[in-house]
GROMACS .gro file of C-alpha atoms in nm:
model
   96
    1MET     CA    1  -0.005  -0.005   0.004
    2PRO     CA    2   0.175   0.351  -0.088
    3LYS     CA    3   0.218   0.556   0.189
    4ILE     CA    4   0.014   0.887   0.202
    5THR     CA    5   0.232   1.202   0.276
    6ILE     CA    6   0.100   1.547   0.392
    7TYR     CA    7   0.245   1.830   0.174
    8ILE     CA    8   0.251   2.192   0.212
    9ALA     CA    9   0.245   2.405  -0.118
   10LEU     CA   10   0.405   2.764  -0.124
   11LEU     CA   11   0.302   2.951  -0.424
   12ARG     CA   12   0.570   3.192  -0.478
   13GLY     CA   13   0.466   3.588  -0.645
   14ILE     CA   14   0.073   3.514  -0.685
   15ASN     CA   15  -0.193   3.753  -0.513
   16VAL     CA   16   0.087   4.000  -0.423
   17GLY     CA   17   0.008   4.363  -0.562
   18GLY     CA   18  -0.270   4.291  -0.813
   19HIS     CA   19  -0.050   4.050  -0.991
   20LYS     CA   20  -0.095   3.669  -1.097
   21LEU     CA   21  -0.451   3.671  -0.937
   22ILE     CA   22  -0.550   3.277  -0.817
   23ARG     CA   23  -0.891   3.273  -0.585
   24MET     CA   24  -0.825   3.021  -0.324
   25GLN     CA   25  -1.141   2.822  -0.413
   26GLU     CA   26  -1.048   2.795  -0.796
   27LEU     CA   27  -0.681   2.668  -0.672
   28LYS     CA   28  -0.815   2.435  -0.454
   29SER     CA   29  -1.111   2.278  -0.704
   30LEU     CA   30  -0.771   2.279  -0.947
   31LEU     CA   31  -0.587   2.046  -0.709
   32THR     CA   32  -0.872   1.837  -0.592
   33ASN     CA   33  -0.927   1.789  -0.962
   34MET     CA   34  -0.564   1.654  -0.989
   35GLY     CA   35  -0.636   1.379  -0.749
   36LEU     CA   36  -0.504   1.538  -0.436
   37ASP     CA   37  -0.676   1.466  -0.098
   38LYS     CA   38  -0.795   1.672   0.147
   39VAL     CA   39  -0.674   1.989  -0.018
   40LYS     CA   40  -0.711   2.305   0.231
   41THR     CA   41  -0.623   2.661   0.146
   42TYR     CA   42  -0.473   2.969   0.353
   43ILE     CA   43  -0.649   3.266   0.351
   44GLN     CA   44  -0.542   3.455  -0.013
   45SER     CA   45  -0.202   3.348   0.058
   46GLY     CA   46  -0.119   3.087  -0.219
   47ASN     CA   47  -0.043   2.844   0.085
   48VAL     CA   48  -0.169   2.470   0.027
   49ILE     CA   49  -0.193   2.160   0.268
   50PHE     CA   50  -0.295   1.836   0.082
   51GLU     CA   51  -0.274   1.479   0.090
   52SER     CA   52  -0.128   1.251  -0.192
   53GLU     CA   53   0.071   0.891  -0.277
   54ARG     CA   54   0.303   1.075  -0.518
   55ASN     CA   55   0.651   1.224  -0.479
   56ALA     CA   56   0.712   1.575  -0.471
   57GLN     CA   57   0.887   1.623  -0.762
   58GLN     CA   58   0.642   1.487  -0.955
   59LEU     CA   59   0.362   1.681  -0.784
   60GLU     CA   60   0.539   1.991  -0.816
   61GLU     CA   61   0.602   1.956  -1.211
   62GLN     CA   62   0.198   1.849  -1.263
   63MET     CA   63   0.086   2.133  -1.033
   64GLU     CA   64   0.285   2.407  -1.233
   65GLN     CA   65   0.166   2.261  -1.537
   66GLU     CA   66  -0.188   2.270  -1.447
   67ILE     CA   67  -0.145   2.631  -1.295
   68ARG     CA   68   0.000   2.762  -1.613
   69ARG     CA   69  -0.256   2.587  -1.841
   70ALA     CA   70  -0.559   2.703  -1.631
   71PHE     CA   71  -0.469   3.078  -1.503
   72GLY     CA   72  -0.213   3.129  -1.804
   73PHE     CA   73   0.084   3.238  -1.589
   74SER     CA   74   0.379   3.039  -1.431
   75VAL     CA   75   0.414   3.021  -1.088
   76ILE     CA   76   0.709   2.879  -0.905
   77ILE     CA   77   0.605   2.595  -0.607
   78ILE     CA   78   0.789   2.498  -0.345
   79LEU     CA   79   0.662   2.213  -0.201
   80ARG     CA   80   0.763   2.061   0.161
   81THR     CA   81   0.623   1.732   0.319
   82ALA     CA   82   0.487   1.851   0.702
   83SER     CA   83   0.770   1.656   0.841
   84GLU     CA   84   1.030   1.854   0.685
   85LEU     CA   85   0.852   2.178   0.775
   86GLU     CA   86   0.853   2.065   1.120
   87GLN     CA   87   1.204   2.028   1.089
   88ILE     CA   88   1.325   2.348   0.963
   89ILE     CA   89   1.066   2.518   1.220
   90SER     CA   90   1.246   2.340   1.502
   91GLY     CA   91   1.566   2.421   1.360
   92SER     CA   92   1.678   2.062   1.339
   93GLY     CA   93   1.724   2.023   0.952
   94ALA     CA   94   1.665   2.266   0.673
   95LYS     CA   95   1.644   2.139   0.310
   96ASN     CA   96   1.818   2.351   0.008
   0.00000   0.00000   0.00000
């Protein structure tokens, strides 16, 4: 049985100064339609938490492609697992 991972996606440069606007409900729908589970967005920030069995590199690439297709512009996505983010916050490790 594949392992389900909790991911946090940080979308860089959206909803800032009126450029690259993405409504969070539209982003949530897009990611849910990609087959991601338990998708939740945080205010109008471009931060998303979700669950998936797929690996981070595949997800980053697919999410960037789908956002470009749906919204007409490119967005850089930084994807971390919940455990990676916990390590970064606690100062016990960082991912470059």
